Amino acid sequence: MRWLSKLKREDKKRLDNLYKKLKSYDENSVGFPINRLFDYSELYKFLEFSINNVGDPFEESIYKVATHEIEREVIKEFEELFNANQDKCWGYVTNGGSESNTFAMYVGREVMGKDCVLFYSKDSHYSIQKSARIESFSKEVVDVDEYGEIDYDDFKLKLTKHKDKPAVVVLNIGTTVTGASDSPEKIKKILSEVGVTRHFIHCDCAFHGMIFPFVDGAPKFDFSCGIDSLCFSGHKIIGSPIPCSIVLTYKKYKQKIESSVEYVGLVDSTIAGSRNAFTPLIIWYALKTVGLKGYKKIVNDSITLADYAIEEFKKVGINAWRNKASMIVIFDKPSQKTIEKWQLSPKGNITHLITLTHLSKKMIKEIVYDVAKDLNRS
Amino acid sequence: MRWLSKLKREDKKRLDNLYKKLKSYDENSVGFPINRLFDYSELYKFLEFSINNVGDPFEESIYKVATHEIEREVIKEFEELFNANQDKCWGYVTNGGSESNTFAMYVGREVMGKDCVLFYSKDSHYSIQKSARIESFSKEVVDVDEYGEIDYDDFKLKLTKHKDKPAVVVLNIGTTVTGASDSPEKIKKILSEVGVTRHFIHCDCAFHGMIFPFVDGAPKFDFSCGIDSLCFSGHKIIGSPIPCSIVLTYKKYKQKIESSVEYVGLVDSTIAGSRNAFTPLIIWYALKTVGLKGYKKIVNDSITLADYAIEEFKKVGINAWRNKASMIVIFDKPSQKTIEKWQLSPKGNITHLITLTHLSKKMIKEIVYDVAKDLNRS
């Protein structure tokens, strides 16, 4: 390892100050769906190399400084969790939910044909709208009910307008703001009633994909429901210092978009070309240490904490609520100062608090106090 | 930091074995444009947090566990290097060259309008073709000459076919296989001769973007040549354990694609949503330690080494060559065994060796020996 010079004292100080600032911000962040109880220091040594998972994780590449074998294990474990047939399904670790959604919608468009129409609800993540524009989709944005779930009547109405065309439908398995879930079952029933036989259903399960499988009575959404692709984040419930996500779909679908690249000796079937080889290690490590059992406990403890927060809000006369099997607690928007203090996430008149288990009851009491001071003032 | 369990002994062993394997592969990798002389261990502590540069680096976001300030500094330093006007230009750190190209082509399409036609040479990186498909471009693929540079006559011919439409032109500032460079000046002259006044020129400078600025007499390609965007990699000359790239364009162009996202309080103007906040730190650290002066030395030493390799090949009767200001040494393809041993990168009848300074003269002699044994056999 040869450096031409060391970091100067002032730059070193700069880094130290940044570290302290991030530490303090990190401790007060309660509005984002980020599990920050992790320690991946055992993996840092892999950052000595220029690791790169370029290409398809299930194919070989000439570039060998890669963690494809680890990535394959991770994919297989989640295929099992989401009832995906391991012989027929396929997936990869992406740079985040946006890439996963872009990938799934691209695959959906190529499988359905260019005359397809895209449907998604107005509470969908902003990456759906962005990908729709990048990928030049014809689209219909569907209304939602008061809790954030797709309005099935409006979906039926809008679908009927395009009943002679194939449909690509993106469902929210937990919306970002209220944690509301759209039902693949109801959507499939409507597709059948309207007579749209060519359809591709993608489930955006960014946060709740790692919640619902662990909660009794939670909404059903996996491959056994007849969906075509799904994705969920690695940096949310699992916890990761670097954003990442996993997208799963059928092999026969990804084959529609793959091509081979001779000079790297690889099959190109992902959106990214060169790919992060560290994040698959992170997810693998989390599965080997916390494990699915551990995440089940974290998730259920967090939901118990959500109910505690709702009770605390009610005690001071604030109406707080949550959707089924979700740890997103929604309440009226407090002052901008309080929003920034706790890094809350506002939309319209509401905001939310996410009770992941790094939150303590003491912190929740403090937040309730700050919000009550703001809201009961007016 | 609370883990439900420690890594099991067998999993620990698995990691250790993977580490050893990667170390050995890393040492013998000479076909990829990867500078592997780096040590970023001073930055590892930032991986304790769920850092995320979600949104525009030049706008504020509610999520504060971010390194936007570092990212802005990095962008500004490169704006200067590439003669971009800091008041008018803008950029961000992407997940790699593919995202950068997708971004620039998307911006180009939105600025030029949907009836635009895309032009690129057949030696362009595979991400250009992929992005063209994702973004539903009408396109023309232009021929190249024997060295890999775009065929200007063929470009003129194909441009003339679409002379009434706006053009998005992607130029290779160093092709992946031979390091050949297309000339923005010649392309602009042809655009003017054919009478195409609405055009957007993107330069894909993945590897050579960090080479040409440091070599006397190298091809000119920066913003002073009237281009509209450029990108170059962070994991190539700079060196990074995680793929990354920087894309630069004009503020007024990126404003065409941005939208605001209330619940994260951010401006969404990138392809990714949640973004890696560690790679900006890596590039910043490299600039503060190696610095542009250091890279100038690395680049020129590498080119001297390329000439050494060419001489060595000639001594054993093998015709090896390189393009101007490039350290990519091209020669006839040896056996598959030799390709895999050195992780060489083949295309058609040729392959190449990239003489970055982690290579020694001893290694070059060994490679030449292996190749000569293969090629002189037949």
JSON list of C-alpha atoms in Angstrom, two decimals, chain B residues 134-243:
[
{"chain": "B", "resi": 134, "resn": "ILE", "atom": "CA", "xyz": [-33.94, 1.13, -21.07]},
{"chain": "B", "resi": 135, "resn": "GLU", "atom": "CA", "xyz": [-34.55, 4.71, -22.19]},
{"chain": "B", "resi": 136, "resn": "SER", "atom": "CA", "xyz": [-36.23, 3.72, -25.49]},
{"chain": "B", "resi": 137, "resn": "PHE", "atom": "CA", "xyz": [-33.92, 5.75, -27.70]},
{"chain": "B", "resi": 138, "resn": "SER", "atom": "CA", "xyz": [-34.05, 5.77, -31.49]},
{"chain": "B", "resi": 139, "resn": "LYS", "atom": "CA", "xyz": [-30.43, 5.09, -32.31]},
{"chain": "B", "resi": 140, "resn": "GLU", "atom": "CA", "xyz": [-27.66, 4.71, -34.86]},
{"chain": "B", "resi": 141, "resn": "VAL", "atom": "CA", "xyz": [-24.54, 2.69, -34.06]},
{"chain": "B", "resi": 142, "resn": "VAL", "atom": "CA", "xyz": [-21.54, 4.15, -35.87]},
{"chain": "B", "resi": 143, "resn": "ASP", "atom": "CA", "xyz": [-18.54, 2.20, -37.23]},
{"chain": "B", "resi": 144, "resn": "VAL", "atom": "CA", "xyz": [-14.99, 2.54, -35.86]},
{"chain": "B", "resi": 145, "resn": "ASP", "atom": "CA", "xyz": [-11.59, 2.56, -37.51]},
{"chain": "B", "resi": 146, "resn": "GLU", "atom": "CA", "xyz": [-8.97, -0.11, -36.95]},
{"chain": "B", "resi": 147, "resn": "TYR", "atom": "CA", "xyz": [-7.77, 1.54, -33.73]},
{"chain": "B", "resi": 148, "resn": "GLY", "atom": "CA", "xyz": [-11.24, 1.86, -32.20]},
{"chain": "B", "resi": 149, "resn": "GLU", "atom": "CA", "xyz": [-11.92, 5.55, -32.93]},
{"chain": "B", "resi": 150, "resn": "ILE", "atom": "CA", "xyz": [-15.32, 6.53, -34.33]},
{"chain": "B", "resi": 151, "resn": "ASP", "atom": "CA", "xyz": [-15.52, 6.55, -38.17]},
{"chain": "B", "resi": 152, "resn": "TYR", "atom": "CA", "xyz": [-16.32, 10.20, -38.86]},
{"chain": "B", "resi": 153, "resn": "ASP", "atom": "CA", "xyz": [-17.51, 9.53, -42.42]},
{"chain": "B", "resi": 154, "resn": "ASP", "atom": "CA", "xyz": [-19.94, 6.91, -41.18]},
{"chain": "B", "resi": 155, "resn": "PHE", "atom": "CA", "xyz": [-21.09, 9.31, -38.46]},
{"chain": "B", "resi": 156, "resn": "LYS", "atom": "CA", "xyz": [-21.74, 12.00, -41.07]},
{"chain": "B", "resi": 157, "resn": "LEU", "atom": "CA", "xyz": [-23.65, 9.55, -43.25]},
{"chain": "B", "resi": 158, "resn": "LYS", "atom": "CA", "xyz": [-25.85, 8.35, -40.40]},
{"chain": "B", "resi": 159, "resn": "LEU", "atom": "CA", "xyz": [-26.34, 11.84, -38.98]},
{"chain": "B", "resi": 160, "resn": "THR", "atom": "CA", "xyz": [-27.48, 13.08, -42.40]},
{"chain": "B", "resi": 161, "resn": "LYS", "atom": "CA", "xyz": [-30.26, 10.45, -42.41]},
{"chain": "B", "resi": 162, "resn": "HIS", "atom": "CA", "xyz": [-31.70, 12.16, -39.30]},
{"chain": "B", "resi": 163, "resn": "LYS", "atom": "CA", "xyz": [-30.66, 15.74, -39.99]},
{"chain": "B", "resi": 164, "resn": "ASP", "atom": "CA", "xyz": [-34.08, 17.15, -39.06]},
{"chain": "B", "resi": 165, "resn": "LYS", "atom": "CA", "xyz": [-33.97, 15.67, -35.58]},
{"chain": "B", "resi": 166, "resn": "PRO", "atom": "CA", "xyz": [-32.02, 16.64, -32.46]},
{"chain": "B", "resi": 167, "resn": "ALA", "atom": "CA", "xyz": [-28.97, 14.46, -31.78]},
{"chain": "B", "resi": 168, "resn": "VAL", "atom": "CA", "xyz": [-27.66, 12.95, -28.56]},
{"chain": "B", "resi": 169, "resn": "VAL", "atom": "CA", "xyz": [-24.06, 11.89, -29.23]},
{"chain": "B", "resi": 170, "resn": "VAL", "atom": "CA", "xyz": [-22.07, 9.71, -26.84]},
{"chain": "B", "resi": 171, "resn": "LEU", "atom": "CA", "xyz": [-18.31, 9.89, -27.41]},
{"chain": "B", "resi": 172, "resn": "ASN", "atom": "CA", "xyz": [-15.69, 7.51, -26.11]},
{"chain": "B", "resi": 173, "resn": "ILE", "atom": "CA", "xyz": [-12.87, 9.31, -24.42]},
{"chain": "B", "resi": 174, "resn": "GLY", "atom": "CA", "xyz": [-10.83, 6.16, -24.40]},
{"chain": "B", "resi": 175, "resn": "THR", "atom": "CA", "xyz": [-12.65, 2.99, -25.45]},
{"chain": "B", "resi": 176, "resn": "THR", "atom": "CA", "xyz": [-12.64, 0.07, -23.03]},
{"chain": "B", "resi": 177, "resn": "VAL", "atom": "CA", "xyz": [-10.74, -2.32, -25.28]},
{"chain": "B", "resi": 178, "resn": "THR", "atom": "CA", "xyz": [-8.17, -0.19, -27.15]},
{"chain": "B", "resi": 179, "resn": "GLY", "atom": "CA", "xyz": [-8.24, 3.17, -25.37]},
{"chain": "B", "resi": 180, "resn": "ALA", "atom": "CA", "xyz": [-9.19, 5.02, -28.57]},
{"chain": "B", "resi": 181, "resn": "SER", "atom": "CA", "xyz": [-10.61, 8.51, -28.26]},
{"chain": "B", "resi": 182, "resn": "ASP", "atom": "CA", "xyz": [-13.33, 10.20, -30.35]},
{"chain": "B", "resi": 183, "resn": "SER", "atom": "CA", "xyz": [-12.84, 13.90, -31.05]},
{"chain": "B", "resi": 184, "resn": "PRO", "atom": "CA", "xyz": [-15.51, 16.32, -29.76]},
{"chain": "B", "resi": 185, "resn": "GLU", "atom": "CA", "xyz": [-14.06, 18.93, -32.13]},
{"chain": "B", "resi": 186, "resn": "LYS", "atom": "CA", "xyz": [-14.49, 16.80, -35.25]},
{"chain": "B", "resi": 187, "resn": "ILE", "atom": "CA", "xyz": [-17.97, 15.70, -34.14]},
{"chain": "B", "resi": 188, "resn": "LYS", "atom": "CA", "xyz": [-19.04, 19.32, -33.61]},
{"chain": "B", "resi": 189, "resn": "LYS", "atom": "CA", "xyz": [-17.72, 20.25, -37.04]},
{"chain": "B", "resi": 190, "resn": "ILE", "atom": "CA", "xyz": [-19.79, 17.48, -38.65]},
{"chain": "B", "resi": 191, "resn": "LEU", "atom": "CA", "xyz": [-22.91, 18.46, -36.67]},
{"chain": "B", "resi": 192, "resn": "SER", "atom": "CA", "xyz": [-22.47, 21.97, -38.01]},
{"chain": "B", "resi": 193, "resn": "GLU", "atom": "CA", "xyz": [-21.81, 20.86, -41.61]},
{"chain": "B", "resi": 194, "resn": "VAL", "atom": "CA", "xyz": [-24.91, 18.66, -41.63]},
{"chain": "B", "resi": 195, "resn": "GLY", "atom": "CA", "xyz": [-26.92, 21.47, -40.05]},
{"chain": "B", "resi": 196, "resn": "VAL", "atom": "CA", "xyz": [-27.96, 19.71, -36.84]},
{"chain": "B", "resi": 197, "resn": "THR", "atom": "CA", "xyz": [-28.18, 22.67, -34.46]},
{"chain": "B", "resi": 198, "resn": "ARG", "atom": "CA", "xyz": [-29.89, 20.89, -31.54]},
{"chain": "B", "resi": 199, "resn": "HIS", "atom": "CA", "xyz": [-27.39, 18.47, -30.07]},
{"chain": "B", "resi": 200, "resn": "PHE", "atom": "CA", "xyz": [-26.21, 17.10, -26.73]},
{"chain": "B", "resi": 201, "resn": "ILE", "atom": "CA", "xyz": [-22.70, 15.65, -26.46]},
{"chain": "B", "resi": 202, "resn": "HIS", "atom": "CA", "xyz": [-21.87, 13.26, -23.64]},
{"chain": "B", "resi": 203, "resn": "CYS", "atom": "CA", "xyz": [-18.30, 12.03, -23.12]},
{"chain": "B", "resi": 204, "resn": "ASP", "atom": "CA", "xyz": [-17.85, 8.62, -21.53]},
{"chain": "B", "resi": 205, "resn": "CYS", "atom": "CA", "xyz": [-14.37, 9.04, -20.02]},
{"chain": "B", "resi": 206, "resn": "ALA", "atom": "CA", "xyz": [-14.59, 6.12, -17.59]},
{"chain": "B", "resi": 207, "resn": "PHE", "atom": "CA", "xyz": [-10.89, 5.22, -17.50]},
{"chain": "B", "resi": 208, "resn": "HIS", "atom": "CA", "xyz": [-9.13, 7.90, -19.59]},
{"chain": "B", "resi": 209, "resn": "GLY", "atom": "CA", "xyz": [-10.90, 10.84, -17.91]},
{"chain": "B", "resi": 210, "resn": "MET", "atom": "CA", "xyz": [-8.28, 10.58, -15.18]},
{"chain": "B", "resi": 211, "resn": "ILE", "atom": "CA", "xyz": [-5.44, 9.97, -17.68]},
{"chain": "B", "resi": 212, "resn": "PHE", "atom": "CA", "xyz": [-5.64, 12.55, -20.48]},
{"chain": "B", "resi": 213, "resn": "PRO", "atom": "CA", "xyz": [-5.62, 15.67, -18.24]},
{"chain": "B", "resi": 214, "resn": "PHE", "atom": "CA", "xyz": [-2.19, 14.57, -17.00]},
{"chain": "B", "resi": 215, "resn": "VAL", "atom": "CA", "xyz": [-0.48, 13.64, -20.28]},
{"chain": "B", "resi": 216, "resn": "ASP", "atom": "CA", "xyz": [1.15, 16.14, -22.64]},
{"chain": "B", "resi": 217, "resn": "GLY", "atom": "CA", "xyz": [-0.41, 16.06, -26.09]},
{"chain": "B", "resi": 218, "resn": "ALA", "atom": "CA", "xyz": [-3.36, 13.87, -25.03]},
{"chain": "B", "resi": 219, "resn": "PRO", "atom": "CA", "xyz": [-6.75, 14.22, -26.77]},
{"chain": "B", "resi": 220, "resn": "LYS", "atom": "CA", "xyz": [-8.80, 17.25, -25.63]},
{"chain": "B", "resi": 221, "resn": "PHE", "atom": "CA", "xyz": [-12.33, 16.55, -24.34]},
{"chain": "B", "resi": 222, "resn": "ASP", "atom": "CA", "xyz": [-13.35, 18.79, -21.42]},
{"chain": "B", "resi": 223, "resn": "PHE", "atom": "CA", "xyz": [-16.14, 21.38, -21.02]},
{"chain": "B", "resi": 224, "resn": "SER", "atom": "CA", "xyz": [-14.09, 23.98, -22.88]},
{"chain": "B", "resi": 225, "resn": "CYS", "atom": "CA", "xyz": [-14.68, 21.85, -26.02]},
{"chain": "B", "resi": 226, "resn": "GLY", "atom": "CA", "xyz": [-18.40, 22.58, -25.83]},
{"chain": "B", "resi": 227, "resn": "ILE", "atom": "CA", "xyz": [-19.54, 19.22, -24.49]},
{"chain": "B", "resi": 228, "resn": "ASP", "atom": "CA", "xyz": [-22.69, 18.89, -22.34]},
{"chain": "B", "resi": 229, "resn": "SER", "atom": "CA", "xyz": [-21.75, 16.17, -19.86]},
{"chain": "B", "resi": 230, "resn": "LEU", "atom": "CA", "xyz": [-18.96, 13.80, -18.98]},
{"chain": "B", "resi": 231, "resn": "CYS", "atom": "CA", "xyz": [-18.32, 11.00, -16.56]},
{"chain": "B", "resi": 232, "resn": "PHE", "atom": "CA", "xyz": [-15.31, 9.07, -15.28]},
{"chain": "B", "resi": 233, "resn": "SER", "atom": "CA", "xyz": [-14.79, 6.28, -12.78]},
{"chain": "B", "resi": 234, "resn": "GLY", "atom": "CA", "xyz": [-13.62, 6.45, -9.18]},
{"chain": "B", "resi": 235, "resn": "HIS", "atom": "CA", "xyz": [-12.54, 2.80, -8.98]},
{"chain": "B", "resi": 236, "resn": "LYS", "atom": "CA", "xyz": [-10.16, 2.93, -11.94]},
{"chain": "B", "resi": 237, "resn": "ILE", "atom": "CA", "xyz": [-7.23, 5.39, -11.81]},
{"chain": "B", "resi": 238, "resn": "ILE", "atom": "CA", "xyz": [-8.25, 6.78, -8.41]},
{"chain": "B", "resi": 239, "resn": "GLY", "atom": "CA", "xyz": [-8.79, 3.34, -6.89]},
{"chain": "B", "resi": 240, "resn": "SER", "atom": "CA", "xyz": [-11.73, 2.30, -4.72]},
{"chain": "B", "resi": 241, "resn": "PRO", "atom": "CA", "xyz": [-12.94, -0.93, -3.11]},
{"chain": "B", "resi": 242, "resn": "ILE", "atom": "CA", "xyz": [-16.48, -0.02, -4.21]},
{"chain": "B", "resi": 243, "resn": "PRO", "atom": "CA", "xyz": [-17.35, 0.91, -7.81]}
]
